[in-house]
JSON list of C-alpha atoms in Angstrom, two decimals:
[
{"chain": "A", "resi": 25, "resn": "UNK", "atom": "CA", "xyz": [42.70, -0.92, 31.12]},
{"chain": "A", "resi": 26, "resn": "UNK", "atom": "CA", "xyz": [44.86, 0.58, 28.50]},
{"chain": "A", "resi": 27, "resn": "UNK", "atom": "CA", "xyz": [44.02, 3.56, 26.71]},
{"chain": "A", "resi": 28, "resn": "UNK", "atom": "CA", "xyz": [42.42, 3.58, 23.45]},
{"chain": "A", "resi": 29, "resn": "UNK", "atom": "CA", "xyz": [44.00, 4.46, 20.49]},
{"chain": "A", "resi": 30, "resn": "UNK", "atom": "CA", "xyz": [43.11, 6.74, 17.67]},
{"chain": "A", "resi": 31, "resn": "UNK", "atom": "CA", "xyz": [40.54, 5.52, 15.21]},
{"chain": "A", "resi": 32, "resn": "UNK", "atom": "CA", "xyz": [43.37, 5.65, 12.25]},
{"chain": "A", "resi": 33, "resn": "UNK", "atom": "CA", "xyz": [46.13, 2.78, 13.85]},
{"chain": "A", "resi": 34, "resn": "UNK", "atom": "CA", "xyz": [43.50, 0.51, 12.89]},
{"chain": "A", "resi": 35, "resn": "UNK", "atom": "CA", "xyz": [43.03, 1.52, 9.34]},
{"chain": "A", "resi": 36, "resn": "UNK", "atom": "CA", "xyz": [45.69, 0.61, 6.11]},
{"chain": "A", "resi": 37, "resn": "UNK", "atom": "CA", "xyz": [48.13, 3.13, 6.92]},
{"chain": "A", "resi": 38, "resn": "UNK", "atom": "CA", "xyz": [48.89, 4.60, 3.15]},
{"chain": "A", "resi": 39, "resn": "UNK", "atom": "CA", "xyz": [51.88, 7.12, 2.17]},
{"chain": "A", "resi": 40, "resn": "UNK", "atom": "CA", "xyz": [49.08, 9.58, 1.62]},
{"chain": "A", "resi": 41, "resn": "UNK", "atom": "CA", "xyz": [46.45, 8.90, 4.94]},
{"chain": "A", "resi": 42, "resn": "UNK", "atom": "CA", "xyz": [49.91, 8.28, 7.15]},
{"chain": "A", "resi": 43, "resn": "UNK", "atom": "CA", "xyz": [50.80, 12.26, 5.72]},
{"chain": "A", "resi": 44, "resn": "UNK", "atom": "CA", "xyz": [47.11, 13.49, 6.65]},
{"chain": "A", "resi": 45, "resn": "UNK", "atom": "CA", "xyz": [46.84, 11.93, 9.64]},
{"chain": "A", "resi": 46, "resn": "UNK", "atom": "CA", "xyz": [47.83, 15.49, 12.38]},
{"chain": "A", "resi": 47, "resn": "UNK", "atom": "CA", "xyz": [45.72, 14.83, 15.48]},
{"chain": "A", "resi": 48, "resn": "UNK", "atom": "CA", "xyz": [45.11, 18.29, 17.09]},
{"chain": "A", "resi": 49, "resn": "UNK", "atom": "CA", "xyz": [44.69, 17.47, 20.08]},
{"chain": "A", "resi": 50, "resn": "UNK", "atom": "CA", "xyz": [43.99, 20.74, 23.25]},
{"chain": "A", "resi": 51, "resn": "UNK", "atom": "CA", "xyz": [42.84, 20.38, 26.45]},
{"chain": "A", "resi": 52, "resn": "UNK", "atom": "CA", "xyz": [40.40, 23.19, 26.85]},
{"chain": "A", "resi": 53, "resn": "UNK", "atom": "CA", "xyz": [39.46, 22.96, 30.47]},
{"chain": "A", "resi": 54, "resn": "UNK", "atom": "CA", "xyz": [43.15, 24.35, 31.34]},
{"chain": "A", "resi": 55, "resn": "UNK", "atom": "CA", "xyz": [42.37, 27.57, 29.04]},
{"chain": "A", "resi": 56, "resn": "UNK", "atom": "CA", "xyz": [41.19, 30.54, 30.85]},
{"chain": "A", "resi": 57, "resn": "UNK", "atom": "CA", "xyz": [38.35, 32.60, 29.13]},
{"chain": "A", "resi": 58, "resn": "UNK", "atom": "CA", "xyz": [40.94, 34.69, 27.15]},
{"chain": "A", "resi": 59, "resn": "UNK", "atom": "CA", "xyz": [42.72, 32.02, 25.64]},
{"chain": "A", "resi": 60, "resn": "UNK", "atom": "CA", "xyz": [39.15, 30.18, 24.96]},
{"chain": "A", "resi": 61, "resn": "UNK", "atom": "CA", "xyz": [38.00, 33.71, 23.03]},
{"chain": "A", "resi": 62, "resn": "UNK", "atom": "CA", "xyz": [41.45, 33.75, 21.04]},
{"chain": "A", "resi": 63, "resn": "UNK", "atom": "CA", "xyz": [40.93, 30.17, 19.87]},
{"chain": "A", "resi": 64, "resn": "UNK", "atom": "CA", "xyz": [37.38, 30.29, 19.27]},
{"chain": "A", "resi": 65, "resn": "UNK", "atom": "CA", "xyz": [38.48, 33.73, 16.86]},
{"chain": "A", "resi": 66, "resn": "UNK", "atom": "CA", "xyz": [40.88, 31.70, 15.17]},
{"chain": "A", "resi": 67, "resn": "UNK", "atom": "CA", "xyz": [38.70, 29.06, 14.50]},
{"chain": "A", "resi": 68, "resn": "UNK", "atom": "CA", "xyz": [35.92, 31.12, 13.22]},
{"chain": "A", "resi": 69, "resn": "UNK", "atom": "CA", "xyz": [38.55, 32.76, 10.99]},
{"chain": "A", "resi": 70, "resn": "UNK", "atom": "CA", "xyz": [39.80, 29.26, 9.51]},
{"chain": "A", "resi": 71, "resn": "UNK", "atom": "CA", "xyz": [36.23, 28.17, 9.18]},
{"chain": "A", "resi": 72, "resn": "UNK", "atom": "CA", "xyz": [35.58, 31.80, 6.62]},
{"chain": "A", "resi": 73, "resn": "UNK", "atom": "CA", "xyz": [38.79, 31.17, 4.76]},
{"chain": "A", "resi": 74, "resn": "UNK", "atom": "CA", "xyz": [37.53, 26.94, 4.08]},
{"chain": "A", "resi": 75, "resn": "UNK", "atom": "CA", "xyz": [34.58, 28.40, 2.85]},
{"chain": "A", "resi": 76, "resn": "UNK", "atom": "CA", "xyz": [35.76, 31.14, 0.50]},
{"chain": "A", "resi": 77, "resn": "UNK", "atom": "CA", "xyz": [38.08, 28.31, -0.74]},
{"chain": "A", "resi": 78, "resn": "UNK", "atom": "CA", "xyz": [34.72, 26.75, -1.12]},
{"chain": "A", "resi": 79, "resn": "UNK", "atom": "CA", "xyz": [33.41, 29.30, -2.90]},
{"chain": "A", "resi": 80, "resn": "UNK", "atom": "CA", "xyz": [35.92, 29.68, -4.94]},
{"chain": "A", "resi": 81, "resn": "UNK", "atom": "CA", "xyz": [36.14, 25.90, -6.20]},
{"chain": "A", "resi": 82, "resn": "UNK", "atom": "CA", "xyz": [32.47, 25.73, -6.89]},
{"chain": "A", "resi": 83, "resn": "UNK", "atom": "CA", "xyz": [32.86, 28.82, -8.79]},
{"chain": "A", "resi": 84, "resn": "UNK", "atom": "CA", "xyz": [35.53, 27.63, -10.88]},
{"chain": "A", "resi": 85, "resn": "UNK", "atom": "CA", "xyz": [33.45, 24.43, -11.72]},
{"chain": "A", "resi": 86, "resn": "UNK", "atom": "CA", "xyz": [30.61, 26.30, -12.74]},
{"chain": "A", "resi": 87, "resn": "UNK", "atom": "CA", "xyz": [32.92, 28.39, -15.22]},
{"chain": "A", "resi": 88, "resn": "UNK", "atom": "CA", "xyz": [34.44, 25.26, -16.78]},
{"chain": "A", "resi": 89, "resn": "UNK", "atom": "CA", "xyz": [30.93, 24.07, -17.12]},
{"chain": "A", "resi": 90, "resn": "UNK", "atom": "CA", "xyz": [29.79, 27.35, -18.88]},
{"chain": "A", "resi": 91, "resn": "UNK", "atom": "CA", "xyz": [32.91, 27.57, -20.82]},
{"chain": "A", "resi": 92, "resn": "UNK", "atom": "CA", "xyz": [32.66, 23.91, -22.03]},
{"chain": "A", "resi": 93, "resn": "UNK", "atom": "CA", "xyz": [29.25, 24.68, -22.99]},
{"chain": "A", "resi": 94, "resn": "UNK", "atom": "CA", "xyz": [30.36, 27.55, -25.25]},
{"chain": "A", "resi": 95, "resn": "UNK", "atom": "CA", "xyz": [28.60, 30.17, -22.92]},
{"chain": "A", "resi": 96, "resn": "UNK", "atom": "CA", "xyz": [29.88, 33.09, -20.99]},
{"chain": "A", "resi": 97, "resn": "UNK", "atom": "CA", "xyz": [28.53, 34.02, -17.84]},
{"chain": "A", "resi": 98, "resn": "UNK", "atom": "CA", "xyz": [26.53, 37.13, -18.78]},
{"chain": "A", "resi": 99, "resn": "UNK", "atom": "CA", "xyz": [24.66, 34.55, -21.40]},
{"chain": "A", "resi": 100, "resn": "UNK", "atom": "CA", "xyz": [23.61, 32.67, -18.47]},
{"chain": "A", "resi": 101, "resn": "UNK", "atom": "CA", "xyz": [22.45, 35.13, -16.37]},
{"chain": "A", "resi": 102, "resn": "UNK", "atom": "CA", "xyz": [20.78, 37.31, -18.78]},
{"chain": "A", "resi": 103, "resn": "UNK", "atom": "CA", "xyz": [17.56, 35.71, -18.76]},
{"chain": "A", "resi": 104, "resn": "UNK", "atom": "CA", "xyz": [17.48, 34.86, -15.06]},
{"chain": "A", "resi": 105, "resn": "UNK", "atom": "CA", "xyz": [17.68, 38.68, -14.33]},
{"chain": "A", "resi": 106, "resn": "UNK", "atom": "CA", "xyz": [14.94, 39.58, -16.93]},
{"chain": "A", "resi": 107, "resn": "UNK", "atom": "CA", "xyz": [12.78, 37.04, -15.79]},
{"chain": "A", "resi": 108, "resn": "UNK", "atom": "CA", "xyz": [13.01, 38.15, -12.25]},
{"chain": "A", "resi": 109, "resn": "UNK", "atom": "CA", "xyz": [12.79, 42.15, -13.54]},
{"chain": "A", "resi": 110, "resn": "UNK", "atom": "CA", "xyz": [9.35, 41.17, -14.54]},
{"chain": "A", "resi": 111, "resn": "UNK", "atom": "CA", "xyz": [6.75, 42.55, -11.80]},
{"chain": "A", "resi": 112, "resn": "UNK", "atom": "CA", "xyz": [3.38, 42.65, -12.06]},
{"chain": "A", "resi": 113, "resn": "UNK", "atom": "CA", "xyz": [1.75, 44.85, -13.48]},
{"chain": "A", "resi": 114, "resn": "UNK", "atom": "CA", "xyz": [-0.60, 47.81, -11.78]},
{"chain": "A", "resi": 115, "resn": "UNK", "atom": "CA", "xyz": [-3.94, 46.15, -11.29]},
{"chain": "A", "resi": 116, "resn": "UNK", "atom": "CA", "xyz": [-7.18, 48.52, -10.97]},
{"chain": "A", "resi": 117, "resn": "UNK", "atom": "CA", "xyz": [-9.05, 49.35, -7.65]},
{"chain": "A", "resi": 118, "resn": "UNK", "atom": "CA", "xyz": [-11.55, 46.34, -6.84]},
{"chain": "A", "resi": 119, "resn": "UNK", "atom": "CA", "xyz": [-13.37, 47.93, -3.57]},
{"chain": "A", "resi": 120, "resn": "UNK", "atom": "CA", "xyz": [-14.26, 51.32, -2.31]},
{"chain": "A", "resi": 121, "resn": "UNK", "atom": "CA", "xyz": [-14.67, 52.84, 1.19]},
{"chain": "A", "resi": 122, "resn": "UNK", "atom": "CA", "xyz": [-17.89, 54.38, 1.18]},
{"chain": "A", "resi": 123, "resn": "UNK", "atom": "CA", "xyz": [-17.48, 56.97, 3.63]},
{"chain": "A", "resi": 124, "resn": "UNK", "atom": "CA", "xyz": [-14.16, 58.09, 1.92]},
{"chain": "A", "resi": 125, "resn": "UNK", "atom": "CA", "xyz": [-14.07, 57.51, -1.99]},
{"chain": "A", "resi": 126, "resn": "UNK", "atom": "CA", "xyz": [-10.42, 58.29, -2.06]},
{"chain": "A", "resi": 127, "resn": "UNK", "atom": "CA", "xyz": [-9.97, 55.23, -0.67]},
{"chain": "A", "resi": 128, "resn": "UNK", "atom": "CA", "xyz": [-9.58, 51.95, -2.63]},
{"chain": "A", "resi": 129, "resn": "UNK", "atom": "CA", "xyz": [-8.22, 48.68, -2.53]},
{"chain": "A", "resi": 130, "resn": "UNK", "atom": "CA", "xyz": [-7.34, 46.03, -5.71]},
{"chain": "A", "resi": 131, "resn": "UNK", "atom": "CA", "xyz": [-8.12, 43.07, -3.74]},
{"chain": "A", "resi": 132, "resn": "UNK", "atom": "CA", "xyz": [-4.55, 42.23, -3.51]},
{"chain": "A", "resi": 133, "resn": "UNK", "atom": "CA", "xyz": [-1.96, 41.84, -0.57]},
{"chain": "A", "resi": 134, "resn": "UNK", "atom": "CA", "xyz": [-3.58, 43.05, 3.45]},
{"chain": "A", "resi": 135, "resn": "UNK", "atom": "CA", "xyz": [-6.81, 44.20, 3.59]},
{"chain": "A", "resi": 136, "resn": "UNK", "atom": "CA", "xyz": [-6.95, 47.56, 4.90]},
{"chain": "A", "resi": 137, "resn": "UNK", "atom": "CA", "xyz": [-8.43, 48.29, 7.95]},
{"chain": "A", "resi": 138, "resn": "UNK", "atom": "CA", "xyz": [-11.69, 50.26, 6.55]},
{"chain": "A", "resi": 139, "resn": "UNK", "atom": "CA", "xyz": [-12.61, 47.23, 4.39]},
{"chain": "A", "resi": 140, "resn": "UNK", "atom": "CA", "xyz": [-11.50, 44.87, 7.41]},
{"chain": "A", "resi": 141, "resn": "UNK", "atom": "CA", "xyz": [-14.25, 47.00, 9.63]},
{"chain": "A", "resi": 142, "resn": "UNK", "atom": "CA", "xyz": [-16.84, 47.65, 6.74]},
{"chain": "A", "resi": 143, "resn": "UNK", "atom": "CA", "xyz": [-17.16, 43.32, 6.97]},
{"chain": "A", "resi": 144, "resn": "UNK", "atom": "CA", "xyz": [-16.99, 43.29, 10.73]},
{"chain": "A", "resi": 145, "resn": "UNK", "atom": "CA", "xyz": [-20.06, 45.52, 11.32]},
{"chain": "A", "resi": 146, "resn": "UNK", "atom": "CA", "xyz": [-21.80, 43.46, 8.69]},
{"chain": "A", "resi": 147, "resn": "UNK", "atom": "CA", "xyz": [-21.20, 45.16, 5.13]},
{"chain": "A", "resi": 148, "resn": "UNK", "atom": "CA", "xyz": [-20.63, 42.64, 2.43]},
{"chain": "A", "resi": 149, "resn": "UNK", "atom": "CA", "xyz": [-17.39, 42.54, 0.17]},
{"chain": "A", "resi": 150, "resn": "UNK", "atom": "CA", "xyz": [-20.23, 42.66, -2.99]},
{"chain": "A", "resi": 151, "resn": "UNK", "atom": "CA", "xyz": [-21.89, 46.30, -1.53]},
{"chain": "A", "resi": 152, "resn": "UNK", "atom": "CA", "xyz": [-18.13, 47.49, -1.41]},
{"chain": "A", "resi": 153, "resn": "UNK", "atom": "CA", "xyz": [-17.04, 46.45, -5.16]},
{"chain": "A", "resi": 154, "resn": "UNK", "atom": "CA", "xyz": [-16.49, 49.65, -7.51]},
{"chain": "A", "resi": 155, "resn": "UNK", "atom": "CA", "xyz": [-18.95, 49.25, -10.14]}
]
C-alpha cells in the first residue's frame, strides 16, 4: 500500500497556499529527553510571541475603533474605572453577641462563629438583633 500523502496535494494548489504550505515534520521518538526539553522551550516561546502578536493586533483594532469613533482611550475607560471604584458603603451592626457587646455583625458576608453557636444551642437570630 502506498503511503499517503499530505492533506494539501489534493487541494487547488494557489501561488499563495503552494508558498504556505512548510510541513514541519520531526520524529520525536529519536530525541532524547534533552533535546525533547529544548524543543518543548522553543515551542512555548513561539507560542508567547503568537500571542503578544495577538495582543497586539486586537489592540490596534480596538484603537482604530476608538479613534474612528472620535474617542481616546482614557474617555473609554473613565467610567469603567469609576463604576468599579464604587464600593459599598459601611452598613450598621444588625446582631449582637450577648455575652460580649463588643461584638457585632451587619448581617453581611460569614457568619461569625458566636452568632453561628448562639443558633446552634437554640438562640434565635430575632433575640440577637440590636434593637
Amino acid at each position: 500500500m502506498p503511503p499517503l500523502k499530505p492533506l494539501y496535494a489534493f487541494r487547488a494548489m494557489s501561488p499563495s497556499f503552494a508558498a504556505r504550505r512548510t510541513i514541519l515534520t520531526i520524529d520525536i521518538s529519536k530525541l532524547k529527553e534533552p533535546q525533547l526539553t529544548a524543543l518543548m522551550g522553543r515551542i512555548q516561546a513561539r507560542l508567547a510571541e503568537i500571542q503578544l502578536e495577538k495582543v497586539a493586533r486586537v489592540r490596534d483594532k480596538v484603537m482604530a475603533m476608538i479613534t474612528s469613533e472620535g474617542l481616546d482611550y482614557a474617555d473609554l475607560m473613565e467610567h469603567s474605572v469609576r463604576a468599579r471604584k464604587s464600593k459599598r458603603g459601611k452598613v450598621k451592626p444588625k446582631y449582637r453577641n450577648p455575652a460580649n457587646s463588643q461584638e457585632t455583625w451587619s448581617g453581611r458576608g460569614r457568619q461569625p462563629r458566636w452568632f453561628a453557636a448562639a443558633i446552634k444551642i437554640g438562640k434565635k437570630e430575632s433575640r440577637l438583633l440590636i434593637k
